[in-house]
Coordinates of C-alpha atoms and ligand atoms in Angstrom, one line a residue:
M728 CA 23.8 46.4 13.9
K729 CA 23.4 50.3 12.7
N730 CA 25.9 50.4 9.6
Y731 CA 26.6 54.6 8.4
R732 CA 27.7 54.9 4.8
I733 CA 30.4 57.1 4.1
Q734 CA 31.5 58.9 1.0
V735 CA 35.0 59.5 1.1
I736 CA 36.6 62.1 -1.0
A737 CA 40.6 62.1 0.3
G738 CA 41.3 64.5 -2.5
D739 CA 45.2 66.1 -3.1
G740 CA 48.5 65.8 -1.7
I741 CA 48.8 65.1 2.3
G742 CA 44.8 64.4 2.3
V743 CA 44.9 61.1 1.2
E744 CA 47.7 60.9 3.7
V745 CA 45.7 61.6 7.0
T746 CA 42.4 60.1 5.2
E747 CA 43.6 56.9 5.4
A748 CA 44.2 57.8 9.0
A749 CA 41.2 58.7 10.5
M750 CA 39.8 55.7 7.9
R751 CA 41.6 53.4 10.1
V752 CA 40.4 54.9 13.6
V753 CA 37.2 55.1 12.4
E754 CA 37.1 51.3 11.8
R755 CA 38.3 50.9 14.9
A756 CA 36.6 52.8 17.1
A757 CA 33.4 50.9 15.3
T758 CA 34.7 47.9 15.9
L759 CA 34.9 49.0 19.7
H760 CA 31.9 50.5 20.0
G761 CA 29.7 48.1 18.3
F762 CA 28.2 50.0 15.2
E763 CA 29.3 49.6 11.7
V764 CA 30.6 51.9 8.4
S765 CA 31.3 51.5 5.2
F766 CA 33.6 53.3 3.3
V767 CA 32.6 54.8 -0.5
E768 CA 36.0 56.3 -2.1
Q769 CA 36.0 58.2 -4.7
P770 CA 38.4 59.2 -6.9
W771 CA 37.9 62.8 -6.8
G772 CA 40.2 65.6 -6.6
S773 CA 43.1 67.3 -8.8
H774 CA 44.0 63.3 -10.2
Y775 CA 40.5 63.4 -11.6
F776 CA 40.8 66.8 -13.1
F777 CA 44.0 66.0 -15.1
Q778 CA 41.7 62.8 -16.6
N779 CA 38.0 64.6 -17.1
G780 CA 38.8 68.0 -16.8
R781 CA 36.9 68.6 -14.2
M782 CA 36.9 68.0 -10.3
M783 CA 34.3 65.7 -9.6
P784 CA 31.5 64.2 -11.8
A785 CA 28.6 65.9 -12.6
N786 CA 26.5 64.0 -10.5
A787 CA 29.2 63.8 -7.8
L788 CA 26.1 65.3 -5.4
E789 CA 23.4 63.0 -5.9
E790 CA 26.0 60.5 -5.0
L791 CA 26.9 62.0 -1.8
Q792 CA 23.2 62.7 -1.0
G793 CA 22.3 59.5 0.5
S794 CA 25.3 59.1 2.5
D795 CA 25.1 59.8 6.4
A796 CA 28.2 61.6 6.1
I797 CA 31.2 63.2 3.5
L798 CA 35.6 62.8 5.2
L799 CA 37.2 65.0 3.0
G800 CA 40.8 65.0 2.8
A801 CA 41.8 68.2 1.2
V802 CA 41.6 69.7 -2.7
G803 CA 44.6 71.8 -4.1
H804 CA 47.6 71.4 -6.5
P805 CA 50.4 73.0 -7.6
D806 CA 49.7 73.0 -11.4
I807 CA 46.0 73.8 -11.1
P808 CA 44.9 77.4 -10.1
D809 CA 43.5 77.1 -6.2
H810 CA 40.4 78.4 -7.5
V811 CA 39.5 75.4 -10.2
T812 CA 40.2 73.5 -7.0
L813 CA 38.4 75.1 -4.5
H814 CA 35.1 75.9 -6.6
G815 CA 35.2 72.8 -8.2
L816 CA 34.4 70.2 -5.4
L817 CA 34.1 72.0 -1.4
L818 CA 32.6 74.9 -2.3
P819 CA 30.0 73.3 -4.4
I820 CA 29.6 70.8 -1.7
R821 CA 29.0 73.4 1.4
R822 CA 26.4 75.3 -0.8
S823 CA 24.5 72.2 -2.2
F824 CA 23.7 70.7 1.3
D825 CA 23.2 73.9 3.0
L826 CA 26.3 72.9 5.7
F827 CA 25.6 76.8 6.8
A828 CA 27.6 76.4 10.4
N829 CA 31.7 75.2 9.7
V830 CA 32.7 74.5 13.2
R831 CA 35.9 75.3 14.1
P832 CA 37.3 74.3 17.5
A833 CA 40.7 75.3 18.3
V834 CA 41.7 73.6 22.1
L835 CA 45.3 73.7 23.5
F836 CA 45.5 70.1 24.7
D837 CA 48.2 68.7 27.5
G838 CA 51.8 67.8 25.9
V839 CA 51.0 70.6 23.4
E840 CA 52.7 73.9 23.3
S841 CA 51.6 77.1 22.2
P842 CA 53.7 79.6 20.5
L843 CA 52.5 82.5 22.5
R844 CA 54.3 81.8 26.3
G845 CA 53.0 80.8 29.5
Y846 CA 49.6 79.0 28.2
P847 CA 48.7 75.8 30.8
P848 CA 46.8 72.9 28.9
H849 CA 43.0 74.0 28.2
E850 CA 43.7 77.8 28.8
I851 CA 42.8 78.1 25.1
D852 CA 39.7 76.6 24.4
M853 CA 37.4 77.8 22.0
V854 CA 35.7 77.2 18.6
V855 CA 35.5 79.1 15.5
V856 CA 31.7 79.0 13.8
R857 CA 32.4 80.6 9.7
E858 CA 29.3 81.1 7.8
N859 CA 29.8 78.7 4.8
T860 CA 27.1 79.1 2.2
E861 CA 27.5 83.2 1.9
G862 CA 29.5 86.3 2.3
E863 CA 32.4 86.5 0.7
Y864 CA 32.5 83.3 -0.5
A865 CA 29.1 83.9 -2.4
P866 CA 29.4 82.9 -6.4
V867 CA 28.6 85.9 -7.4
G868 CA 30.8 88.5 -9.9
G869 CA 32.8 88.7 -13.2
F870 CA 35.3 89.6 -15.3
V871 CA 34.9 92.6 -17.3
H872 CA 37.5 93.4 -20.7
H873 CA 38.4 90.3 -19.2
H874 CA 42.2 89.8 -20.8
H875 CA 41.9 93.3 -22.0
P876 CA 43.9 96.5 -20.3
Q877 CA 41.5 97.7 -19.0
E878 CA 39.9 94.4 -17.1
V879 CA 37.7 94.7 -14.5
A880 CA 36.6 92.1 -12.0
V881 CA 33.7 92.5 -9.0
Q882 CA 33.0 90.3 -6.6
A883 CA 29.9 90.7 -4.4
A884 CA 29.3 89.5 -0.9
V885 CA 26.3 88.3 -0.4
F886 CA 24.6 88.9 3.3
T887 CA 21.1 87.5 4.0
R888 CA 19.4 88.2 7.3
A889 CA 18.1 84.4 6.9
G890 CA 22.0 83.7 6.9
C891 CA 23.1 86.2 9.1
E892 CA 20.2 84.8 11.7
R893 CA 20.8 81.0 11.1
V894 CA 24.8 81.2 11.4
I895 CA 24.5 82.8 14.7
R896 CA 21.9 81.2 16.3
Y897 CA 24.2 78.4 15.8
A898 CA 27.2 79.9 17.7
F899 CA 24.4 80.8 20.5
D900 CA 22.9 77.4 20.8
L901 CA 26.8 75.8 20.9
A902 CA 28.1 77.8 23.4
R903 CA 24.6 77.0 26.0
R904 CA 26.2 73.1 25.2
R905 CA 29.7 73.7 25.6
N906 CA 28.4 75.6 28.6
K907 CA 31.8 76.4 29.9
K908 CA 32.7 80.6 29.7
N909 CA 29.0 80.8 28.3
R910 CA 30.2 84.1 25.5
V911 CA 29.5 84.5 22.0
T912 CA 32.3 87.1 20.4
S913 CA 31.0 88.4 17.1
I914 CA 33.6 89.3 14.4
T915 CA 33.0 91.6 11.9
K916 CA 34.2 94.7 9.8
S917 CA 31.1 96.8 9.6
N918 CA 33.0 99.9 10.3
A919 CA 34.1 99.6 6.5
Q920 CA 31.3 97.0 5.1
A921 CA 28.7 99.0 6.0
Y922 CA 25.6 97.5 4.9
S923 CA 26.6 93.8 5.1
M924 CA 28.1 94.0 8.1
V925 CA 26.1 96.4 9.9
L926 CA 22.7 94.1 8.7
W927 CA 24.7 91.0 10.8
D928 CA 25.5 93.5 14.0
H929 CA 22.0 94.3 13.8
V930 CA 20.9 89.9 13.4
F931 CA 23.6 89.5 16.0
Q932 CA 22.0 92.1 18.3
A933 CA 18.5 90.6 17.6
V934 CA 19.2 86.9 18.7
A935 CA 22.0 88.0 21.7
A936 CA 18.5 89.1 23.0
E937 CA 17.1 85.9 23.5
Y938 CA 20.0 84.5 25.2
P939 CA 20.4 86.7 27.7
D940 CA 22.5 84.0 30.0
I941 CA 25.2 83.8 27.0
E942 CA 27.8 86.9 28.0
T943 CA 28.4 88.9 24.1
E944 CA 31.3 90.6 22.8
S945 CA 31.1 92.6 19.3
L946 CA 34.5 93.0 17.3
L947 CA 36.1 94.5 14.4
V948 CA 38.6 92.2 12.5
D949 CA 41.5 93.9 13.0
A950 CA 41.5 93.8 17.0
G951 CA 39.5 90.4 16.4
A952 CA 42.9 89.2 15.3
M953 CA 45.3 90.8 17.9
N954 CA 43.2 89.5 20.6
F955 CA 43.5 85.9 19.3
V956 CA 47.2 86.7 19.8
R957 CA 47.2 88.9 23.2
R958 CA 43.8 87.1 25.2
P959 CA 43.0 83.9 23.3
H960 CA 42.0 82.2 26.4
S961 CA 39.2 84.7 26.8
F962 CA 37.0 83.5 23.6
D963 CA 34.5 80.7 24.3
V964 CA 32.1 80.8 21.0
V965 CA 33.5 82.9 18.2
V966 CA 31.3 83.6 15.2
A967 CA 32.1 85.5 11.8
S968 CA 31.6 85.8 8.3
N969 CA 32.8 82.9 5.7
L970 CA 36.4 84.6 5.2
F971 CA 36.7 86.2 8.3
G972 CA 36.1 82.7 9.6
D973 CA 38.1 81.4 7.6
I974 CA 41.1 83.2 8.4
L975 CA 40.7 83.4 12.2
S976 CA 40.6 79.7 12.2
D977 CA 43.6 79.3 10.8
L978 CA 45.0 81.6 13.9
S979 CA 42.9 79.7 16.3
A980 CA 45.0 77.1 15.3
I981 CA 48.3 78.2 15.4
V982 CA 48.3 79.3 19.0
T983 CA 47.3 76.5 20.0
G984 CA 50.1 74.7 18.9
S985 CA 49.7 73.6 14.6
I986 CA 47.8 73.2 11.9
G987 CA 47.9 70.0 12.2
L988 CA 45.9 69.9 14.5
A989 CA 43.1 72.5 13.6
A990 CA 40.0 70.0 12.9
S991 CA 36.6 71.1 11.0
A992 CA 33.1 70.3 11.0
N993 CA 30.4 71.3 8.3
I994 CA 27.4 70.7 9.9
D995 CA 23.5 71.1 8.3
P996 CA 21.8 71.2 11.3
T997 CA 18.2 70.1 9.5
R998 CA 20.0 67.3 9.0
R999 CA 18.3 66.8 5.4
F1000 CA 21.8 66.5 3.9
P1001 CA 25.5 64.6 4.9
S1002 CA 27.1 67.1 6.8
L1003 CA 31.1 66.9 5.7
F1004 CA 34.2 66.6 8.2
E1005 CA 37.7 67.8 7.2
P1006 CA 40.9 69.1 8.3
V1007 CA 41.2 72.9 8.2
H1008 CA 45.2 72.1 6.7
G1009 CA 45.3 72.0 2.7
S1010 CA 46.6 69.7 0.4
A1011 CA 50.6 70.7 1.6
P1012 CA 52.4 69.9 -1.7
D1013 CA 56.1 70.9 0.5
I1014 CA 55.4 67.6 2.6
A1015 CA 53.0 65.5 0.3
G1016 CA 54.0 61.8 -0.2
R1017 CA 56.6 61.7 2.2
G1018 CA 54.5 59.9 5.3
I1019 CA 54.8 63.0 7.9
A1020 CA 51.8 65.1 7.7
N1021 CA 50.4 65.2 11.3
P1022 CA 46.8 63.1 10.4
L1023 CA 45.3 64.5 13.9
A1024 CA 43.2 67.2 12.5
A1025 CA 41.5 64.2 10.4
I1026 CA 41.1 62.0 13.1
V1027 CA 39.8 64.5 14.8
S1028 CA 37.4 65.4 12.4
A1029 CA 36.6 61.9 12.3
G1030 CA 35.2 62.2 16.1
M1031 CA 33.3 64.8 15.2
M1032 CA 31.8 63.0 12.6
L1033 CA 30.9 60.0 14.7
D1034 CA 29.5 62.3 17.4
H1035 CA 27.6 64.2 14.6
L1036 CA 26.1 60.7 13.4
G1037 CA 25.2 59.9 17.1
E1038 CA 28.2 57.4 18.5
T1039 CA 29.0 59.6 21.2
H1040 CA 30.6 57.1 22.7
A1041 CA 33.2 56.3 20.0
A1042 CA 33.5 60.2 19.6
F1043 CA 35.0 60.2 22.7
A1044 CA 37.0 57.3 22.8
V1045 CA 38.6 58.8 19.6
D1046 CA 38.9 62.1 21.2
N1047 CA 40.4 60.2 25.1
A1048 CA 43.0 59.1 22.8
I1049 CA 43.9 62.2 21.3
K1050 CA 44.6 63.6 24.0
R1051 CA 46.4 61.0 26.1
V1052 CA 48.6 60.5 22.5
L1053 CA 49.4 63.8 23.0
A1054 CA 50.0 64.5 26.9
A1055 CA 52.1 61.3 26.7
Q1056 CA 54.5 63.6 24.4
E1057 CA 55.8 60.4 23.0
V1058 CA 55.0 59.8 19.5
R1059 CA 55.2 63.7 17.6
T1060 CA 55.0 64.8 13.6
P1061 CA 57.6 67.2 12.3
D1062 CA 54.7 70.1 13.1
L1063 CA 54.9 69.4 16.5
G1064 CA 58.5 69.3 16.7
G1065 CA 59.2 65.3 16.5
A1066 CA 60.1 63.2 13.8
N1067 CA 57.3 60.5 14.2
S1068 CA 55.2 59.3 10.2
T1069 CA 52.0 59.9 9.9
N1070 CA 51.3 56.0 10.2
D1071 CA 53.5 56.3 13.9
M1072 CA 50.6 59.1 14.4
R1073 CA 47.7 56.9 14.0
D1074 CA 49.3 53.7 15.1
A1075 CA 49.6 55.7 18.6
V1076 CA 46.0 56.9 18.4
L1077 CA 44.8 53.6 17.2
S1078 CA 46.7 52.0 20.2
H1079 CA 45.2 54.4 23.4
L1080 CA 41.8 53.6 21.3
Ligands
LIG2362 N1 41.0 70.5 4.3 C1 40.3 70.7 3.0 C2 41.5 72.4 2.0 O1 41.9 71.3 1.6 N2 41.1 73.1 2.6 C3 41.6 74.3 2.3 C4 41.2 75.5 1.7 O2 41.6 76.5 1.0 N3 39.7 75.3 2.2 C5 39.6 76.7 1.2 C6 38.0 77.2 2.9 O3 37.9 76.3 4.1 O4 36.8 77.5 2.5

């Protein structure tokens, strides 16, 4: 029987609570669909930082390397600057493992209300594909005259032709695989970012020419943000840089009801490295430890992991269980307007599997 080795970094805050729920769902799906999972739980994150002065050990990437996939909860703690937690754990994993496609679906599920008036279920169904290894997140820059009144900070964005091309190509291939609206929207700010994002636009046009069956659209990010609210139903696959993709996927999450439903997959399509699956949300210190976080973003992410591993029946079953729980509208965490707990939601998914 196939046994998948899954590294688990639950991390901080509600990451711990929602990851526990996702693990239980994966275990149940494995039992029902004839495979095994071995979770290797890593105690990395902010508590590890308090004890060791770093978010994960020096050999962390080697430890993760041989696994089939990584499940991550969240990183972030009120007593540690956010750039320390992010640059100490999540970003090095994304970059070292070349997880260049960050895939963030946003679907208006039956039983979930959009804050936008009049949207029936499934009318909004898009995926934001975020470039995940370079762009505005490239670790290039520094301080000059640090801590002096004349202090200067330089932060360079890095856009390579190869980096743009591979993520844009991924978006076109995804549009074909989805076979829904067959449309790819590229979002930049190339009127102002007249080098990096002009390169992106040129690459987008060149790749688009190879996909005559896919309709294309290019928007500036300000118009893109507006249209995510004005006509979210028109989007299918959206491809954007690291920073813009991050911001836009929070917007796509909220127009489909809740950041508590927003899942993501950090993919190395070449499969040289383990891909990483995480909810889009962070550690949410304001509600951490109260047992009220919505675990569905983590559970949907785990379903994406099963799909990536080739366990498509199990992935489909997890997806269906989530849809049924939401459609029934009986169990709702506070982000969805209810009063149920994380464990209530987990148990509802388990009972529908
Ligand atoms: N779920 C992982 C997490 O903690 N995300 C919060 C966050 O700020 N991530 C930054 C990013 O995705 O670039």
